[in-house]
Structure formats: C-alpha cells, structure tokens
Short mmCIF file of C-alpha atoms in Angstrom, two decimals:
data_model
loop_
_atom_site.label_atom_id
_atom_site.label_comp_id
_atom_site.label_asym_id
_atom_site.label_seq_id
_atom_site.Cartn_x
_atom_site.Cartn_y
_atom_site.Cartn_z
CA MET A 4 34.99 0.19 97.24
CA ASN A 5 37.13 1.45 100.11
CA LYS A 6 38.49 4.99 99.98
CA TYR A 7 42.06 5.78 101.01
CA TYR A 8 44.78 8.34 100.71
CA SER A 9 48.44 7.45 100.92
CA THR A 10 51.41 9.73 101.41
CA TYR A 11 54.66 9.46 99.50
CA ILE A 12 57.84 11.42 98.82
CA SER A 13 56.86 14.76 97.26
CA GLY A 14 57.80 15.20 93.62
CA LEU A 15 57.05 11.60 92.61
CA SER A 16 53.36 11.89 91.72
CA SER A 17 53.65 10.32 88.26
CA PRO A 18 55.64 7.17 89.14
CA ILE A 19 53.62 6.56 92.33
CA ALA A 20 50.37 6.64 90.36
CA ASP A 21 51.85 4.21 87.84
CA PHE A 22 53.05 1.85 90.59
CA LEU A 23 49.63 1.80 92.26
CA LYS A 24 47.87 1.03 88.98
CA GLU A 25 50.27 -1.85 88.40
CA ASP A 26 50.01 -3.24 91.95
CA LEU A 27 46.33 -2.86 92.82
CA SER A 28 43.44 -4.23 90.81
CA LYS A 29 40.30 -2.17 90.24
CA ILE A 30 41.86 1.02 91.52
CA LYS A 31 40.46 4.44 90.70
CA ILE A 32 42.68 7.42 91.39
CA ILE A 33 40.60 10.40 92.47
CA ASN A 34 43.25 13.00 93.31
CA ASN A 35 47.02 12.97 92.97
CA LEU A 36 48.32 15.90 94.98
CA ASP A 37 51.99 16.53 95.67
CA GLY A 38 52.93 13.90 98.25
CA LEU A 39 49.38 12.52 98.63
CA ILE A 40 47.31 10.26 96.39
CA GLU A 41 43.59 9.61 96.95
CA TYR A 42 42.03 6.47 95.48
CA THR A 43 39.35 3.80 95.82
CA THR A 44 39.92 0.06 95.60
CA ASP A 45 38.38 -3.18 96.84
CA VAL A 46 41.79 -4.79 97.37
CA ASP A 47 42.32 -6.16 100.87
CA PHE A 48 44.19 -3.65 103.03
CA SER A 49 46.88 -6.22 103.85
CA LYS A 50 48.15 -5.75 100.29
CA ILE A 51 48.15 -1.96 100.52
CA LYS A 52 50.01 -1.61 103.81
CA VAL A 53 53.08 -3.46 102.51
CA LEU A 54 53.56 -1.34 99.37
CA PRO A 55 57.17 -0.19 99.85
CA TYR A 56 56.96 3.16 98.05
CA LEU A 57 54.20 4.56 100.28
CA THR A 58 54.95 6.33 103.55
CA ASN A 59 51.56 6.04 105.28
CA THR A 60 48.02 5.10 104.32
CA PHE A 61 44.76 6.44 105.78
CA SER A 62 41.14 5.33 105.47
CA ILE A 63 39.04 8.34 104.46
CA ILE A 64 35.98 8.87 106.63
CA LYS A 65 34.93 12.16 105.03
CA ASP A 66 36.36 14.66 102.58
CA LYS A 67 35.16 18.11 101.67
CA LYS A 68 36.29 20.89 99.34
CA ASN A 69 36.94 24.46 100.45
CA CYS A 70 36.53 23.54 104.09
CA SER A 71 38.52 24.75 107.09
CA VAL A 72 39.73 22.30 109.74
CA GLU A 73 37.24 23.81 112.21
CA ASN A 74 34.40 23.43 109.73
CA MET A 75 35.36 19.80 109.12
CA ALA A 76 35.31 19.11 112.88
CA GLU A 77 31.85 20.69 113.17
CA THR A 78 30.63 18.71 110.16
CA ILE A 79 31.77 15.42 111.69
CA ILE A 80 30.13 16.23 115.03
CA ARG A 81 26.76 17.03 113.40
CA ASP A 82 26.73 14.25 110.78
CA ASP A 83 24.78 11.20 112.03
CA ASN A 84 25.90 9.17 109.01
CA ILE A 85 29.47 9.29 110.31
CA ASN A 86 28.56 6.78 113.03
CA SER A 87 28.06 3.93 110.58
CA ILE A 88 31.24 4.84 108.67
CA LEU A 89 33.26 4.87 111.90
CA LYS A 90 31.97 1.41 112.80
CA LYS A 91 33.08 0.18 109.39
CA VAL A 92 36.64 1.57 109.26
CA VAL A 93 37.62 1.72 112.94
CA PRO A 94 39.05 -1.44 114.58
CA LYS A 95 36.57 -3.14 116.92
CA GLU A 96 39.13 -3.68 119.68
CA ARG A 97 39.27 -1.70 122.91
CA ALA A 98 42.09 0.75 122.22
CA SER A 99 43.13 4.40 122.54
CA PHE A 100 43.19 7.25 120.03
CA ARG A 101 43.97 10.91 119.57
CA ILE A 102 43.09 13.51 116.96
CA LEU A 103 45.72 15.42 115.01
CA ILE A 104 45.03 18.54 112.96
CA SER A 105 47.19 19.46 109.96
CA LYS A 106 46.84 22.59 107.86
CA GLU A 107 49.00 22.76 104.73
CA ASN A 108 51.54 20.29 106.20
CA ASN A 109 51.76 22.03 109.58
CA LEU A 110 50.31 20.67 112.82
CA VAL A 111 47.86 23.14 114.30
CA SER A 112 45.40 23.23 117.20
CA ILE A 113 41.67 23.90 117.29
CA ASN A 114 39.36 25.13 120.03
CA ASN A 115 39.58 22.63 122.90
CA LYS A 116 35.79 22.49 123.33
CA LEU A 117 35.43 21.55 119.67
CA LEU A 118 38.18 18.94 120.03
CA ILE A 119 36.44 17.34 123.03
CA GLN A 120 33.13 17.20 121.13
CA LEU A 121 34.89 15.47 118.24
CA GLU A 122 36.52 12.98 120.61
CA GLN A 123 33.12 12.24 122.14
CA LYS A 124 31.71 11.62 118.67
CA ILE A 125 34.33 8.94 118.11
CA THR A 126 34.01 7.31 121.54
CA SER A 127 30.22 7.11 121.24
CA SER A 128 30.44 5.15 117.96
CA THR A 129 33.43 2.89 118.68
CA ARG A 130 35.20 1.04 121.50
CA LEU A 131 38.04 3.55 121.44
CA TYR A 132 38.99 5.86 124.30
CA VAL A 133 41.02 9.08 124.33
CA ASN A 134 44.76 9.10 125.00
CA ARG A 135 46.40 12.25 123.69
CA ASN A 136 49.95 11.17 124.58
CA ARG A 137 50.60 7.58 123.40
CA PRO A 138 47.54 6.34 121.50
CA ASN A 139 47.08 3.15 119.50
CA TYR A 140 45.34 4.98 116.67
CA GLN A 141 45.36 8.44 115.14
CA PHE A 142 42.50 10.33 113.53
CA TRP A 143 43.54 13.19 111.27
CA ILE A 144 41.86 16.31 110.00
CA LEU A 145 44.12 17.18 107.09
CA SER A 146 43.63 20.40 105.16
CA ARG A 147 45.56 20.74 101.89
CA SER A 148 46.55 23.91 100.06
CA GLU A 149 44.75 22.51 96.98
CA GLY A 150 41.43 23.15 98.77
CA ILE A 151 40.57 19.64 100.02
CA THR A 152 40.12 18.67 103.67
CA TYR A 153 40.09 15.06 104.85
CA PHE A 154 38.92 13.37 108.04
CA SER A 155 40.65 10.01 108.23
CA ILE A 156 42.17 7.31 110.40
CA ARG A 157 45.81 6.32 109.96
CA ARG A 158 46.08 2.64 109.07
CA THR A 159 49.85 2.17 108.99
CA THR A 160 52.70 2.67 111.43
CA LEU A 161 56.30 3.76 110.95
CA LYS A 162 58.17 0.96 109.21
CA LYS A 163 61.04 -0.75 111.02
CA GLU A 164 63.49 0.34 108.30
CA ASP A 165 62.51 3.99 108.83
CA LYS A 166 63.07 3.77 112.58
CA ASN A 167 66.54 2.23 112.32
CA ARG A 168 68.11 4.30 109.53
CA ASP A 169 71.73 5.34 109.84
CA ASN A 170 72.85 8.92 109.21
CA GLY A 171 72.91 9.58 105.48
CA GLU A 172 71.01 6.39 104.66
CA LEU A 173 68.29 6.73 102.03
CA ARG A 174 64.70 6.26 103.10
CA PRO A 175 63.58 2.77 102.02
CA GLN A 176 60.65 4.28 100.07
CA LEU A 177 63.09 6.35 98.02
CA ALA A 178 65.52 3.47 97.43
CA TYR A 179 62.65 1.28 96.24
CA THR A 180 61.30 3.99 93.93
CA LEU A 181 64.71 4.56 92.36
CA SER A 182 65.14 0.85 91.71
CA ARG A 183 61.66 0.41 90.30
CA LEU A 184 62.10 3.35 87.94
CA SER A 185 64.75 1.23 86.21
CA GLU A 186 61.98 -1.15 85.05
CA PRO A 187 63.30 -4.34 86.73
CA LYS A 188 63.19 -7.55 84.73
CA GLU A 189 64.37 -11.08 85.35
CA ASN A 190 67.90 -12.18 84.40
CA GLU A 191 69.39 -8.68 84.41
CA LEU A 192 72.75 -7.41 85.55
CA PHE A 193 72.02 -4.55 87.94
CA LEU A 194 74.73 -2.25 89.31
CA ASP A 195 74.95 0.33 92.09
CA PRO A 196 78.53 1.67 91.94
CA PHE A 197 78.07 4.05 94.91
CA PHE A 198 76.12 1.74 97.21
CA GLY A 199 76.95 3.56 100.50
CA SER A 200 74.69 1.95 103.12
CA GLY A 201 73.28 -0.50 100.57
CA THR A 202 69.63 0.53 100.53
CA ILE A 203 69.37 0.56 96.72
CA PRO A 204 70.79 -2.97 96.15
CA LEU A 205 68.61 -4.30 98.98
CA ALA A 206 65.52 -2.70 97.44
CA ARG A 207 66.38 -4.20 94.05
CA ALA A 208 66.82 -7.64 95.63
CA SER A 209 63.12 -7.64 96.56
CA MET A 210 61.89 -7.14 93.00
CA THR A 211 62.89 -10.17 90.94
CA LYS A 212 63.97 -13.76 91.57
CA LYS A 213 66.55 -14.18 88.81
CA GLY A 214 69.49 -12.03 87.78
CA LEU A 215 72.55 -10.63 89.51
CA ILE A 216 72.93 -7.53 91.66
CA LEU A 217 76.38 -5.90 91.67
CA ALA A 218 77.24 -3.38 94.37
CA SER A 219 80.52 -1.52 94.67
CA ASP A 220 82.00 1.38 96.60
CA ASN A 221 85.52 2.75 97.06
CA ASP A 222 85.12 2.86 100.86
CA ASP A 223 86.49 -0.42 102.24
CA LYS A 224 84.72 0.10 105.56
CA LYS A 225 81.36 0.40 103.83
CA VAL A 226 82.13 -2.70 101.76
CA LYS A 227 82.86 -4.70 104.90
CA GLU A 228 79.77 -3.42 106.72
CA PHE A 229 77.45 -4.09 103.79
CA LYS A 230 78.77 -7.62 103.34
CA GLU A 231 77.90 -8.28 106.98
CA LYS A 232 74.47 -6.70 106.61
CA VAL A 233 73.66 -8.86 103.58
CA LYS A 234 74.90 -11.96 105.39
CA GLN A 235 72.60 -11.27 108.34
CA LYS A 236 69.57 -10.77 106.10
CA ASN A 237 70.04 -14.22 104.50
CA LEU A 238 68.74 -12.98 101.14
CA LYS A 239 67.51 -15.36 98.49
CA LYS A 240 68.76 -12.98 95.81
CA LYS A 241 72.53 -12.83 95.45
CA ILE A 242 74.34 -9.50 95.81
CA VAL A 243 77.98 -9.38 94.74
CA ILE A 244 79.76 -6.73 96.80
CA LYS A 245 83.21 -5.39 96.03
CA SER A 246 85.51 -2.44 96.43
CA ALA A 247 85.78 -0.43 93.21
CA ASP A 248 86.21 3.08 91.82
CA ALA A 249 83.01 4.09 90.02
CA LEU A 250 85.02 6.22 87.58
CA SER A 251 87.07 3.22 86.45
CA LEU A 252 85.00 0.04 86.54
CA LYS A 253 87.66 -2.20 85.00
CA ASP A 254 85.93 -5.45 85.98
CA TYR A 255 83.07 -4.75 83.57
CA GLY A 256 83.44 -4.89 79.82
CA ASP A 257 81.86 -2.56 77.31
CA SER A 258 78.05 -2.87 76.97
CA PHE A 259 77.86 -5.30 79.89
CA ILE A 260 75.29 -3.94 82.41
CA HIS A 261 71.52 -3.73 81.88
CA LYS A 262 70.66 -1.18 84.58
CA ILE A 263 72.55 1.27 86.81
CA VAL A 264 70.76 2.85 89.77
CA THR A 265 72.82 4.89 92.19
CA ASP A 266 73.18 7.88 94.49
CA PRO A 267 76.57 9.41 93.57
CA PRO A 268 78.41 12.09 95.61
CA TRP A 269 76.69 15.44 95.68
CA GLY A 270 79.83 17.49 96.25
CA TYR A 271 78.70 18.85 99.63
CA TYR A 272 80.69 16.65 101.96
CA GLU A 273 83.17 14.70 99.83
CA LYS A 274 86.65 15.98 98.97
CA ILE A 275 86.09 16.44 95.23
CA SER A 276 87.94 19.40 93.77
CA ASN A 277 85.91 19.63 90.53
CA ILE A 278 82.46 18.05 90.83
CA GLU A 279 81.52 18.84 87.21
CA ASP A 280 84.59 16.96 85.96
CA PHE A 281 83.72 14.13 88.35
CA TYR A 282 80.24 13.86 86.81
CA ASN A 283 81.69 14.01 83.28
CA ARG A 284 83.97 11.06 83.99
CA MET A 285 81.21 9.18 85.79
CA LEU A 286 78.74 9.50 82.90
CA LYS A 287 81.41 8.50 80.40
CA GLU A 288 82.15 5.31 82.34
CA PHE A 289 78.49 4.49 82.86
CA TRP A 290 77.86 4.91 79.15
CA ARG A 291 80.73 2.53 78.40
CA ILE A 292 79.49 -0.35 80.57
CA LEU A 293 75.76 -0.01 79.89
CA LEU A 294 74.18 -2.11 77.18
CA PRO A 295 72.69 -0.20 74.23
CA GLU A 296 69.41 1.32 75.46
CA GLY A 297 70.36 0.36 79.02
CA LEU A 298 68.77 2.46 81.77
CA LEU A 299 70.48 4.79 84.23
CA VAL A 300 68.64 6.16 87.28
CA LEU A 301 70.45 8.77 89.38
CA LEU A 302 69.66 10.60 92.58
CA ILE A 303 71.72 13.77 92.37
CA ALA A 304 72.00 17.18 94.03
CA ASN A 305 70.11 20.01 92.40
CA ASN A 306 73.19 22.23 92.14
CA GLY A 307 73.52 22.78 88.38
CA GLU A 308 76.86 20.98 88.08
CA PHE A 309 75.30 17.75 86.90
CA GLU A 310 73.26 19.59 84.27
CA LYS A 311 76.50 21.00 82.85
CA ALA A 312 78.01 17.52 82.69
CA LEU A 313 74.86 16.20 81.06
CA VAL A 314 75.15 18.73 78.25
CA ASN A 315 78.57 17.27 77.46
CA CYS A 316 76.95 13.83 77.18
CA GLU A 317 73.89 14.80 75.15
CA ASN A 318 74.85 12.33 72.40
CA ARG A 319 75.29 9.51 74.91
CA PHE A 320 72.15 9.65 77.05
CA GLN A 321 68.50 10.46 76.45
CA THR A 322 66.73 11.92 79.49
CA ILE A 323 63.41 10.11 79.90
CA SER A 324 62.22 11.87 83.05
CA LYS A 325 63.37 14.23 85.77
CA ALA A 326 61.76 14.66 89.19
CA ASN A 327 62.49 17.36 91.76
CA ILE A 328 62.44 16.13 95.35
CA LEU A 329 63.82 16.96 98.80
CA VAL A 330 66.27 14.64 100.57
CA SER A 331 66.95 15.52 104.20
CA GLY A 332 65.83 19.07 103.44
CA LYS A 333 68.14 19.49 100.43
CA LYS A 334 66.95 19.93 96.86
CA ALA A 335 67.67 16.93 94.66
CA ASN A 336 66.75 15.51 91.28
CA ILE A 337 65.98 12.01 90.08
CA TYR A 338 67.06 11.43 86.50
CA LYS A 339 65.96 8.47 84.43
CA MET A 340 68.08 8.17 81.30
CA ARG A 341 68.62 5.73 78.48
CA LYS A 342 71.91 5.01 76.74
CA ILE A 343 71.81 6.13 73.12
CA LYS A 344 73.07 3.71 70.53
CA CYS A 345 76.12 4.86 68.61
#
C-alpha cells in the first residue's frame, strides 16, 4: 500500500474524506487534519492526481510525531532505510529538486549545513540534482500544529484552471466540492442562478452524462462571456445559459428544480441596500422552484445576515450541514439544505 497525504480547502474535512472513500478502492484514512488528509491505498497514482477536489498530493517518505523540522532532517540523513524508499517513490529520470520546509503552514529555513546534508542524501540515492530556484520536483518537510511532521515528495503540479483564474473566480476545487455536495444524479435539473464566471455549472457538467444544467445571471456581459466559454470547451453536457433575476425566476414553475448550487452576492461589493432582505427573498424563491426535498448548496459570507434570513425560513429549509472556510482570505460558510415538504 502506498502512503500519501493530500491537501484540500480547509474546513471541508468531512466531505473530502467521504469523496475519497467513494473514489478510491481499498483506502485507509490515517489522519484527517484541517486541510490535509493522510491515507494509504494501492490505487494507481494516475487516478489520484486527477481528483478535482484535492489541491496537491504528496508521497510520504517518512512521518514522525512530536518532531521538529530540524529533527526530521537529521533523522532522514541518518536513516539508511530511507535510501530504498527514495528509490521507490522518486522518479528515475535525471531531473532537479529542491527542499522546502514548512512549520504550521509557514515556510521557514533550517541551518544551511543541515540542508546541504539532506540534499546530498537525496542525490546519493536518486538521479536527481539540486536546483533551488526552478526545480522539477519538490521535497517537503512539513510540520503540523497537531504534532505530526512529514518528509514527502510533491507528486502534483498547479492545475491549469488554478493558473488561469479570473479575479473573483472560484477555485475549481471549491466549485467541484459545492456541486458534489448536492449529491449529483442522472436526469436532474440543476440550477446555478448566480453563475458569475461559470465555475459551478462547469464543475457540475463533469459529474453526470444525463440531465440538464441551467445557469443564469442578471449581468448580460457575464451571460455573453460564459456562452462563449462554454462554446469553446465543446462540452458533451448541455448547459442552458440565460439572463435572469435570481429573486424572480419566472421561467421555472413551482417544484421544478432538483438541485440549486450557487454563490450569491455577499454584500461586500454589490449595491444591495438591505442584504438580509435580499437573502429572505432569495430563499423564498429558491424554496418555490425546488422540488420537495430538493437540495440547496450555498457559498455565503460569514457575516450573520444570512443566518438572520435563515431563521425566517426555518419552516422551509432543513440545514443538513454547515462548513466554515476561507475564500480569498474572507470568512465564508457552505450550507447544505433540504427543502421541507409543506
């Protein structure tokens, strides 16, 4: 069994664990820390590296409890058994590497003599050579506040979608997680009534073959741009894009939509005079168009205004789960709710 840890958006430990159990056979989760999950599996790595809800994945070379980053470096240098592990997990090609040190999510440095000894340990057991500026591979000594320190090699690179994000666009890992929380099934009507840059509908399009994705926004420019984006992607799954006011979705009848997943205005940048009233009207309209027991997944600012609106709708929606996360440094919540039958 191969041993890995993968990073993900902090605050989503429970759904990420569930996703991994569903997607990987014979997986054993060892630790699920905030933003990092450690596990063993014999699944081929090609299946792990494409999992869209993970940020990065590392092969674990050694882990140790209650160990400083310096102590881990010294342990690796002295441990002769590390040589065989390095030969197993490190690519056999001639390529460059560097070592990064992280202590409680902050990059730190260690004594340069110790760093050089650690580099020599790696070069003596592999075909890799040192390049501290632009390497092909990265080794990490990662020390967590929970008392675990890892020595690992990073197996994934920054995804294309992460590199080319527009300002305000959701990270693809977050858009995928939001969509998957809605429990996608075939032949459903799925709606994002505040699609913005379109990351949520695009994530949903990758999940099932049958059904219809509806995406609307009241910004005509965004509607035009998203139509062009979808056209360029040549998707097999159809996305119907239109201009519409999310507070008055007149094109949809009562109890019409199976799932709504969206990222509504947070009230920070938009010209909304009363954000609590806005949320009240939004929830009322969503309740109207959702089928009985239909699911609603919302990414919303953690500013208290939505909680007030939710109290006014306590007989309309049942909150299944709530996760606290950070989006671009701002506190946010993910709500998963179910429409209550009248």
